[in-house]
XYZ file of C-alpha atoms in Angstrom:
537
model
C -1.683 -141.106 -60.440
C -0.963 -138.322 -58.444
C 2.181 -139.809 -56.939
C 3.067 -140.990 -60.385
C 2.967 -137.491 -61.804
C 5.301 -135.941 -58.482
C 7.687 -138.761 -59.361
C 8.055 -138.288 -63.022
C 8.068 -134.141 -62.571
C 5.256 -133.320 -65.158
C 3.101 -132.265 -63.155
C -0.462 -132.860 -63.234
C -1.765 -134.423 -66.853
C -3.530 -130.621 -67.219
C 0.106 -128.806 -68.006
C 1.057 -132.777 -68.894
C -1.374 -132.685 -72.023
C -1.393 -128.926 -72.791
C 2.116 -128.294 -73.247
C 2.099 -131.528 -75.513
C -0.367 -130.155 -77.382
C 0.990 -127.092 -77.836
C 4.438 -128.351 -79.136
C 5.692 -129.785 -82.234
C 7.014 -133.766 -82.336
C 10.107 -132.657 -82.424
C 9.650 -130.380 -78.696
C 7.582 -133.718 -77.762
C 9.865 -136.332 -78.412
C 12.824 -133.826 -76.249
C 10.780 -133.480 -73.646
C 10.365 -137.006 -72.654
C 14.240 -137.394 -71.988
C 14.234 -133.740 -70.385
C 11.836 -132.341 -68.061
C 9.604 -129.141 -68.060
C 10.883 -126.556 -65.129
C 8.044 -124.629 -64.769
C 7.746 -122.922 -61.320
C 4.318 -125.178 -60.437
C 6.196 -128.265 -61.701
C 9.514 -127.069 -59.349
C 7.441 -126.987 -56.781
C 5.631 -130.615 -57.236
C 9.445 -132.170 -57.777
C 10.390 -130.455 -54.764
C 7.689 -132.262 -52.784
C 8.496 -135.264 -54.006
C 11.952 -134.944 -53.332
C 11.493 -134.160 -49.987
C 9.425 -137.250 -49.417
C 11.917 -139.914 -51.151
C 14.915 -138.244 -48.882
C 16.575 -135.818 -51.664
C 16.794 -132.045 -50.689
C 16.030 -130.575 -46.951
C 12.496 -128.745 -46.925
C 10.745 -126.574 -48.790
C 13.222 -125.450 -50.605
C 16.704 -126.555 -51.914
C 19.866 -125.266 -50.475
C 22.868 -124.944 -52.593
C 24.528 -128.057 -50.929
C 21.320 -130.050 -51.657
C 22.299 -132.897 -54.177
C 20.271 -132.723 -57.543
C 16.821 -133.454 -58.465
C 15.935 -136.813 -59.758
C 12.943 -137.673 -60.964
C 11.292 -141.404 -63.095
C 11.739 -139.362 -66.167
C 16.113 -139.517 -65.804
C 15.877 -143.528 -64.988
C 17.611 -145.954 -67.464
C 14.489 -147.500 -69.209
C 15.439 -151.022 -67.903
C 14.686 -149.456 -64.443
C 11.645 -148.110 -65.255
C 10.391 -151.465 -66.634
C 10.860 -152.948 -62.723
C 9.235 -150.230 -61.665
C 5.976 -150.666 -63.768
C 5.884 -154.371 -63.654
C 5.197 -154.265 -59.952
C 2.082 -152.073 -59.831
C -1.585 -153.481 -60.495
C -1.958 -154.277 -63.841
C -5.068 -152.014 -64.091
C -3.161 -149.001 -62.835
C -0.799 -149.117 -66.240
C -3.262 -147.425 -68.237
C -3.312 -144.383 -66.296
C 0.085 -144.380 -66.268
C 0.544 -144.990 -70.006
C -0.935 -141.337 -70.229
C 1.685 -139.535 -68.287
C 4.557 -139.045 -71.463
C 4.697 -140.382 -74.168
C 7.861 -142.002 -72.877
C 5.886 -144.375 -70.289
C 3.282 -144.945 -72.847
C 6.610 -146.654 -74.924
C 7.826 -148.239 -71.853
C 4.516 -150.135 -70.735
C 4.350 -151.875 -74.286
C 7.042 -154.345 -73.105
C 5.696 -157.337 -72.876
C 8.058 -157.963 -69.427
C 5.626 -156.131 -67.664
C 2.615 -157.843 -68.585
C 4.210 -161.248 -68.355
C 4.781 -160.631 -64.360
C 1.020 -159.486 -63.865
C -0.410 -161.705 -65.643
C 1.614 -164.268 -63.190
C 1.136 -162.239 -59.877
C -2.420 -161.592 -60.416
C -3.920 -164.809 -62.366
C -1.166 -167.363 -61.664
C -0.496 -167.633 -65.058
C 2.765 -169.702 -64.345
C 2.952 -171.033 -68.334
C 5.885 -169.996 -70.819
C 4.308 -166.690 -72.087
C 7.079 -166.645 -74.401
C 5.365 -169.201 -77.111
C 2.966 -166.692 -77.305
C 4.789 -164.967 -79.660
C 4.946 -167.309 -82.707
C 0.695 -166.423 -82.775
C 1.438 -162.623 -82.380
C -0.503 -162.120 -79.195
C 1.671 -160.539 -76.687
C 1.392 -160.610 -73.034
C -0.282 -157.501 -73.151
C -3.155 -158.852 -75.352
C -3.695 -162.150 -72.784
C -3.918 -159.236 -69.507
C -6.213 -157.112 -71.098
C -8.165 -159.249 -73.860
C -8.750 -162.571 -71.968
C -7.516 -161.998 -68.010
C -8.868 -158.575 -67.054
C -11.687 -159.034 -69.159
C -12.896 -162.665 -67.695
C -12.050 -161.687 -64.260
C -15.575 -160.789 -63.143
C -16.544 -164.559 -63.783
C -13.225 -166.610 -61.899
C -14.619 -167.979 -58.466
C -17.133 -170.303 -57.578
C -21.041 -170.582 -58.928
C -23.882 -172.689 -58.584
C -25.863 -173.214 -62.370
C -29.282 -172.945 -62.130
C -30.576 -176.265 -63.114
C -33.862 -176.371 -60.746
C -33.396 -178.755 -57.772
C -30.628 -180.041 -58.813
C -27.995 -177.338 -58.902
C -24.017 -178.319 -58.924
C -20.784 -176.764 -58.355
C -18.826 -174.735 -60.808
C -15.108 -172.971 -60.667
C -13.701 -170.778 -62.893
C -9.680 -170.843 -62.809
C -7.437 -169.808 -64.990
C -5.117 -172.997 -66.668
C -2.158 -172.179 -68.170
C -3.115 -169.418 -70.947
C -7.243 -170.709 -71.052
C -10.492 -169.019 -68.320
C -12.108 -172.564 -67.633
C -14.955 -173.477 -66.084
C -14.910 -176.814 -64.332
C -17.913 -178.624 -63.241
C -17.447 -180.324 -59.911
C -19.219 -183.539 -59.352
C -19.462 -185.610 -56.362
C -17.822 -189.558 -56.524
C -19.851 -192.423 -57.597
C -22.465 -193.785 -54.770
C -21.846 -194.746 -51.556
C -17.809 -193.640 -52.300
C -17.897 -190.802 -50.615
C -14.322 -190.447 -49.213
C -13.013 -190.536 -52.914
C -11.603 -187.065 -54.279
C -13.810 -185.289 -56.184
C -14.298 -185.609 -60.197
C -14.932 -182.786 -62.938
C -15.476 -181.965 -66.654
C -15.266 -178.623 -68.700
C -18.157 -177.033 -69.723
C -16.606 -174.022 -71.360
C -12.770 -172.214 -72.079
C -11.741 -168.990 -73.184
C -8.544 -168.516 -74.462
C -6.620 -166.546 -77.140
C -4.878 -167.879 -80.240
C -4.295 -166.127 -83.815
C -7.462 -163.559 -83.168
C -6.722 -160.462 -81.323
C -10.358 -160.876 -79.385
C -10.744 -164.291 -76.774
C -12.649 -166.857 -78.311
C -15.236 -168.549 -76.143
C -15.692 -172.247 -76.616
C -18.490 -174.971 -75.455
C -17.108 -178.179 -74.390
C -20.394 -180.182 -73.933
C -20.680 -183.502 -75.485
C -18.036 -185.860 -76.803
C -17.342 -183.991 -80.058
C -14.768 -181.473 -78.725
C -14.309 -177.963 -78.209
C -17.299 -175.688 -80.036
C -18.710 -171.867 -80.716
C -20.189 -170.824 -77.799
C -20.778 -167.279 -76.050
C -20.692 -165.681 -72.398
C -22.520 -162.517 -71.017
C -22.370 -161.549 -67.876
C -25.965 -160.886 -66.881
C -25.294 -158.423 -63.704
C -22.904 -158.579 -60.813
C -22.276 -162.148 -59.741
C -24.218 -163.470 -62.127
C -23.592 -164.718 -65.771
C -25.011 -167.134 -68.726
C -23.343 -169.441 -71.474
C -24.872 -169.950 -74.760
C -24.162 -173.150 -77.032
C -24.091 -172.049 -80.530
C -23.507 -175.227 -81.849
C -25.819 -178.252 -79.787
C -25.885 -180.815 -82.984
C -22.210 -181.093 -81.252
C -23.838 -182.395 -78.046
C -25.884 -184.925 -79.572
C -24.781 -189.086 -80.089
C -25.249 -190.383 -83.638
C -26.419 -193.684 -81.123
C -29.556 -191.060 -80.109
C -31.110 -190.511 -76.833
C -30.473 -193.985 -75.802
C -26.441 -193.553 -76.023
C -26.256 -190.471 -74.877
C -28.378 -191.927 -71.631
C -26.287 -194.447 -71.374
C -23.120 -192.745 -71.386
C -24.488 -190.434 -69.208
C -25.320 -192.934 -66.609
C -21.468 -194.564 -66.503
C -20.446 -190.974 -65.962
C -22.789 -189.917 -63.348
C -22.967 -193.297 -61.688
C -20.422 -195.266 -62.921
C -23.026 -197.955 -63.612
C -25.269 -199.158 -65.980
C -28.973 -199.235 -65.600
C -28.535 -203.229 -65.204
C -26.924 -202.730 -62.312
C -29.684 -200.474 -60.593
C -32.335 -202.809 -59.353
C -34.601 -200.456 -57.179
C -37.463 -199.186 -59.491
C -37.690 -196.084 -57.386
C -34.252 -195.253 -57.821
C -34.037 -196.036 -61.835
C -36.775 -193.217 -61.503
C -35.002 -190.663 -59.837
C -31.911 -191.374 -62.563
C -34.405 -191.401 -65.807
C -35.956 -188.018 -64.605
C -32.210 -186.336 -63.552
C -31.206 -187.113 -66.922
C -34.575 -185.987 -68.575
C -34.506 -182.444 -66.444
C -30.925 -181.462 -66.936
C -30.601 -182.787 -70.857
C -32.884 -179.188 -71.014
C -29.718 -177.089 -70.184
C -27.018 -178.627 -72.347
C -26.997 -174.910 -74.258
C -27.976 -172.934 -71.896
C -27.146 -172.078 -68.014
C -27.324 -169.421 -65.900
C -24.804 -169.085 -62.858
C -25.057 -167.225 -59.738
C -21.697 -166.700 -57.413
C -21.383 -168.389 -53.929
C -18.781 -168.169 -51.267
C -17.070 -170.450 -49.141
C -17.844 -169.842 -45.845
C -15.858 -167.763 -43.378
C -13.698 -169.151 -40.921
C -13.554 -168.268 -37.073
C -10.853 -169.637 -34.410
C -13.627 -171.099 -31.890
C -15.362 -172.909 -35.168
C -16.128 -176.266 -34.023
C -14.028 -177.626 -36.865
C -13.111 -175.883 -40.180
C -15.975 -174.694 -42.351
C -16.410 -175.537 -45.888
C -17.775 -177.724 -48.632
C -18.509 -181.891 -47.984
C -20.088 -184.337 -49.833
C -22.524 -186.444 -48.498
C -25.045 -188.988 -49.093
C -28.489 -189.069 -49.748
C -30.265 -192.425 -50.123
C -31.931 -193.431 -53.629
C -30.361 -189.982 -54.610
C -26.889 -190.381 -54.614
C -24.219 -188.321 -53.342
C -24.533 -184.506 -53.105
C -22.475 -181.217 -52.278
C -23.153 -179.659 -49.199
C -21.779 -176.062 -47.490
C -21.413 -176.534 -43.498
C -20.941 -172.706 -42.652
C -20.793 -171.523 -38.219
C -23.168 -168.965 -37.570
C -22.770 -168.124 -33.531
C -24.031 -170.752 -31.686
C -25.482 -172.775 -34.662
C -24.218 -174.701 -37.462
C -25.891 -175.147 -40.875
C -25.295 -177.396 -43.521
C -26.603 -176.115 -47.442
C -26.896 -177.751 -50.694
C -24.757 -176.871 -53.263
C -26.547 -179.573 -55.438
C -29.765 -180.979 -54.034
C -32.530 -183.149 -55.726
C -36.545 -183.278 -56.337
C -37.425 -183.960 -52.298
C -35.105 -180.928 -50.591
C -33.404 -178.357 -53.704
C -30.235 -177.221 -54.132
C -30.130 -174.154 -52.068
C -32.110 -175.153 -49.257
C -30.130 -176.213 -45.520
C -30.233 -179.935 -45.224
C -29.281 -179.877 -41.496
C -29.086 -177.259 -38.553
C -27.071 -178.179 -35.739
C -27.719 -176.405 -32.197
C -24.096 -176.276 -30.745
C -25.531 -175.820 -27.177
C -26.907 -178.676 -26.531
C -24.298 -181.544 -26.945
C -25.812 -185.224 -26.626
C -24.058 -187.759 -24.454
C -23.890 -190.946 -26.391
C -25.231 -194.285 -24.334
C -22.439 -197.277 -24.326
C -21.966 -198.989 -27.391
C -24.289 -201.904 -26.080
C -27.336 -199.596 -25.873
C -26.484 -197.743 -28.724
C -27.238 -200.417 -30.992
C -30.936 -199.887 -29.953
C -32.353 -197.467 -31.748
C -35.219 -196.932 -29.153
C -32.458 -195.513 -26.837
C -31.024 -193.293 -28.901
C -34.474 -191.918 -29.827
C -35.510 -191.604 -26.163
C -32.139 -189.281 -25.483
C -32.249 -187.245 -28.712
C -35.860 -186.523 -27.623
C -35.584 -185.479 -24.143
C -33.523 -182.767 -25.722
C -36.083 -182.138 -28.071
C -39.013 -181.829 -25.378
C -36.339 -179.291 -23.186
C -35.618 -177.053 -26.563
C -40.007 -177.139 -26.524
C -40.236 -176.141 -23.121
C -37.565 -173.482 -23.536
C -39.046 -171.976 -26.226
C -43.058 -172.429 -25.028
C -41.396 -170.149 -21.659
C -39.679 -167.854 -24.344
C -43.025 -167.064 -26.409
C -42.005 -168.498 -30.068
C -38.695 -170.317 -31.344
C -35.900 -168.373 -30.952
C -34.525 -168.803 -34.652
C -37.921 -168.188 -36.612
C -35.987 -167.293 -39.413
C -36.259 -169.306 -42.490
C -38.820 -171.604 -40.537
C -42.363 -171.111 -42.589
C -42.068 -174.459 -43.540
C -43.578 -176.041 -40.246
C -42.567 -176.155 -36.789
C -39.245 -177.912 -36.337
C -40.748 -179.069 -32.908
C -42.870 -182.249 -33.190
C -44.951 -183.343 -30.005
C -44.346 -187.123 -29.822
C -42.955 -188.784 -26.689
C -42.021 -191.813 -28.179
C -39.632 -193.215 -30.955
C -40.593 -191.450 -34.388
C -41.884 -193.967 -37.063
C -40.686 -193.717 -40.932
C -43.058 -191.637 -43.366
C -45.489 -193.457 -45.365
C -44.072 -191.401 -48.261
C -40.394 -192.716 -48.124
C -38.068 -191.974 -49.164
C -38.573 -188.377 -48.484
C -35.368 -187.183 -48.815
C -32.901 -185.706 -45.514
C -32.258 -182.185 -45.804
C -31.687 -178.921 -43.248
C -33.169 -176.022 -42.217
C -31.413 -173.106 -41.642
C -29.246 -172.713 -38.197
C -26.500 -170.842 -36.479
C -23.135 -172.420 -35.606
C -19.985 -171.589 -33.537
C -17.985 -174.432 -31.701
C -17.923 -171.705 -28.099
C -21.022 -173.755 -26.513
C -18.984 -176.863 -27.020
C -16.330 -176.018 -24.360
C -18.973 -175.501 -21.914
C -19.033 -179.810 -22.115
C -16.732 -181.671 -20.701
C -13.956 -182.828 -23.428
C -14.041 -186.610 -24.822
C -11.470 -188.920 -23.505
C -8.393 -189.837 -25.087
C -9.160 -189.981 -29.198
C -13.056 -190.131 -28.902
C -16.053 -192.725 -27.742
C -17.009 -195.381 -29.252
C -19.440 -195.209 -31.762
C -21.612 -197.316 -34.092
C -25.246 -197.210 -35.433
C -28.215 -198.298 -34.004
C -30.088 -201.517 -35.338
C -32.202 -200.460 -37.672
C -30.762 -197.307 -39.535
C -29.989 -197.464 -42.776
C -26.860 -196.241 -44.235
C -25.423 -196.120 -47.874
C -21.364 -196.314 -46.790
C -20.945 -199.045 -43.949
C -17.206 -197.823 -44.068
C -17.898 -194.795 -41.513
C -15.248 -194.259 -38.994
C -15.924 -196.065 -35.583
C -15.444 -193.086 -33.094
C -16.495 -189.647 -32.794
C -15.297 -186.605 -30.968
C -18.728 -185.503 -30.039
C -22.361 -185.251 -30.908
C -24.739 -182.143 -30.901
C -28.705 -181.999 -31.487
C -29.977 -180.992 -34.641
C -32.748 -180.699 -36.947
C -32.824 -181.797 -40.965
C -35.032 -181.203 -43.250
C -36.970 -183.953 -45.195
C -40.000 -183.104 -47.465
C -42.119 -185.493 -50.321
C -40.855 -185.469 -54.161
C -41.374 -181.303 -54.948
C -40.393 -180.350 -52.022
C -44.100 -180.928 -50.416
C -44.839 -180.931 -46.446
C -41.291 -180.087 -45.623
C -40.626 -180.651 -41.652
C -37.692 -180.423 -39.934
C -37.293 -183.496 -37.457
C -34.771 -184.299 -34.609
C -32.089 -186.312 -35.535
C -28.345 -186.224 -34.152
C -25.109 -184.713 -35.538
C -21.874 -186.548 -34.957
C -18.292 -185.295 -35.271
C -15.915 -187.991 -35.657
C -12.933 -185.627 -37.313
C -11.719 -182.859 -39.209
C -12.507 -183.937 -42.452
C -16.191 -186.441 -41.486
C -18.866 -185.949 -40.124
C -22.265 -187.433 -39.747
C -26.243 -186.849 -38.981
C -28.676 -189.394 -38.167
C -32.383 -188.793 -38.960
C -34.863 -189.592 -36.629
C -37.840 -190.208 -38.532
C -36.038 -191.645 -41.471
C -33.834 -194.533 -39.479
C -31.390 -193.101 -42.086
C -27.777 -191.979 -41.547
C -25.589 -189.640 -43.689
C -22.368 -189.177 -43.780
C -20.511 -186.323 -45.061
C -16.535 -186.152 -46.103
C -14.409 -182.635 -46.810
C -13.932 -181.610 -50.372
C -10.291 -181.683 -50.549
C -9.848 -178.891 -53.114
C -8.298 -175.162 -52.872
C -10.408 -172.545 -54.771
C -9.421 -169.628 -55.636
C -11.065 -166.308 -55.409
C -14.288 -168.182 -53.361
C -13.684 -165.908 -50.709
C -16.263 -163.897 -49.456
C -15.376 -160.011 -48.804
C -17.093 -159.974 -45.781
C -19.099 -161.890 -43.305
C -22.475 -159.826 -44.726
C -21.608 -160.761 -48.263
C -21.570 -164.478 -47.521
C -24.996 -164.322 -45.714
C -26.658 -162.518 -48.089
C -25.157 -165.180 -50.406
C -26.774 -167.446 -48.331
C -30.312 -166.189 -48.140
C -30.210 -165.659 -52.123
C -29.607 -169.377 -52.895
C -32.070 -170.169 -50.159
C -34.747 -168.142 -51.450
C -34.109 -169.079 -54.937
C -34.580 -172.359 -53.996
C -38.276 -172.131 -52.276
């Protein structure tokens, strides 16, 4: 505001407000068209003359042109001026002169920030016929809301989810993201409103549920604390089915799995469905969000980071982060399930140890692959035995990642224990220490044996790393992190095969741009990172 007040040539808001004060309206009202000429305010002008290229130093000669200052501009050229500074600059400036203050209630102004800064690319214009003005929509519903546009992850136990916050046309909604119907996992992603905020005939934003099937209800927001805010339902007869709990399971289930439960013959897995629906019906009218960020890109990533939906057995299809940390990689749930929570890293990929694939003949038996995913396995043992202690401890109470057997690894008694990650490190830079893949990639196809939900994965990969995932019983009990292999086959797919499981998962990009789901800084995204992870356990 200092600059402001050099420009204009009323000095700082002290003389600004006191010779106001001291005037009548009549002296007032001149002296917005006129400026003061006080010797301190002589001297400010003449600064900022100096600096925009009128007059010659400290002082004007008598062939210096005239002063100019914001005060003399036609008030069309002041409106330019205003309308490109931050919007939440505008208040200051309304306190200047009275003659600003006039100036900044044309709606002009407002219309271009709220377009610059929200992308509000809608016909403000209409706005008019409901007597809220552009003005109202920046600072009522825009500036207000701002704290909550991004990306969050509700906290609905293990399960978790995915929610943005955009602004659409003259509305603050916040879409739920949900993966595509089992085993579809190349299909684009699908996603419901669970709340809008928008402004109509009031002159305060009204917040609106839009749970259930009967349209658009009261509902409230607070923001708890930084990065972190709740919605209230005010209304939740408007979220029940005059069918009862039966309908509103069964329209759940087409929505969820695009299915009924007919067409789901595996006991365990009409289960798992019955008890998702049971444990999130509990937060239809009330959630709690916390803020995540997408991860931060690097130009020696192995490919680019970001979120990817993969599968998970009996469980479905679920949202996953793959984020580079150095010389590690480490995949998180966004949404998760009763064996490994949202929260929690389903798969850590060490990116110095790449695994040479046997021909396609030998991959097919799953004994092979085993025996060269586990020679790796013993060497990362032996390294670390020679070290004193695992060089990544952190995050690892669970159990030892490093399992003693020489031989293939047989399924768990308790299947299906679900696949899921421990926390790792990634950065592509070990990779170019390997020799680079021929031509478009190997060959590549699974072993005998493995079990996978989408036979439709691609039929070459770029290359394959060791990792570790995570698996654990229903609760999350005995979780262990076993060997298993992680296989790039392009920019978009990749894939992990787990050991113990003979199950393989593959994971496809989220083709969607968020906005503001970028973190501020590397720090910021970790500690992101080790919130959601510790919320989780």
């Amino acid at each position: 505001m200092a600059v402001c007040a050099r420009l204009c040539g009323v000095g700082p808001s002290r003389g600004c407000r006191r010779r106001q004060q001291r005037r009548g309206p009549a002296e007032t009202a001149a002296a917005d068209s006129e400026p003061d000429t006080d010797p301190e305010e002589e001297r400010i002008e003449a600064g900022a003359a100096t600096l925009s290229g009128v007059g010659g130093g400290r002082s004007a000669g008598p062939s210096s042109p005239p002063r100019c200052s914001l005060l003399e501009l036609p008030p069309e050229l002041l409106v330019e001026i205003f309308a490109s500074l931050p919007g939440t600059d505008l208040p200051n400036l309304a306190q200047v002169c009275t003659k600003f203050r006039r100036i900044l209630h044309t709606d002009t102004i407002w219309r271009r920030r709220c377009r610059e800064e929200y992308g509000v690319c809608e016909n403000l214009r209409k706005l008019e016929i409901t007597g809220v003005s552009c003005r109202d929509v920046y600072a009522k519903l825009l500036h207000r809301y701002r704290h909550i546009l991004g990306l969050w992850q509700p906290d609905i136990g293990p399960y978790g989810g995915l929610l943005n916050v955009v602004v659409d046309g003259l509305f603050i909604i916040g879409w739920m993201y949900l993966p595509p119907h089992d085993p579809h996992v190349d299909d684009p992603m699908r996603f419901k409103p669970l709340f809008r905020i928008h402004l109509m005939e009031r002159k305060s934003a009204t917040v609106e549920c839009m749970y259930g099937h009967r349209g658009p209800h009261n509902g409230h927001i607070q923001i708890v604390k930084k990065d972190e805010f709740s919605t209230k339902c005010n209304q939740t007869d408007h979220h029940r089915m005059s069918g009862g709990r039966q309908e509103e399971f069964r329209t759940w289930l087409r929505e969820e799995w695009g299915r009924t439960l007919e067409d789901i013959f595996h006991e365990h897995m009409q289960e798992l469905i019955l008890m998702k629906f049971i444990y999130t019906s509990q937060y239809d009218n009330c959630l709690t969000y916390r803020r995540i960020y997408l991860p931060p890109s690097r130009p020696d990533d192995l490919i680019r980071p970001g979120l990817f939906k993969g599968t998970y057995g009996s469980h479905g299809l679920e949202i996953v982060m793959l984020s580079f940390h150095g010389q590690r990689a480490r995949g998180t749930k966004i949404t998760g399930d009763p064996n490994i929570p949202a929260g929690q890293q389903t798969v850590e990929i060490d990116l110095r140890h790449r695994i040479q694939l046997p021909s396609v003949e030998s991959l097919r038996d799953f004994g092979e692959l085993s025996r060269v995913v586990l020679e790796v396995h013993e060497q990362l043992r032996r390294e670390e035995q020679q070290e004193g202690g695992p060089e990544d401890a952190e995050g690892c109470s669970q159990q030892s990642p490093h399992e003693p057997p020489p031989g293939p690894a047989q399924p768990r008694e308790e299947l299906p224990a679900e696949p899921g990650g421990e926390p790792g490190d990634g950065g592509a830079a070990a990779a170019a220490e390997q020799p680079p893949e021929s031509g478009q990639g190997q060959p590549f196809v699974l072993p005998a044996g493995v079990s996978s939900r989408n036979e439709d994965y691609p039929r070459t990969c770029r290359m394959c790393f060791y990792g570790t995932g995570l698996i654990a019983g229903h609760g999350f009990t005995s979780p262990e992190r076993t060997p298993g292999v992680f296989i790039l086959f392009d920019e978009d797919r990749f894939g992990f095969i787990w050991l113990e499981l003979k199950s393989f998962s593959l994971y496809s990009r989220v083709q969607a741009a968020f906005r503001n789901a970028d973190a501020p800084s590397p720090q910021a995204f970790e500690e992101m990172l080790k919130n959601i992870q510790s919320l989780a356990s």
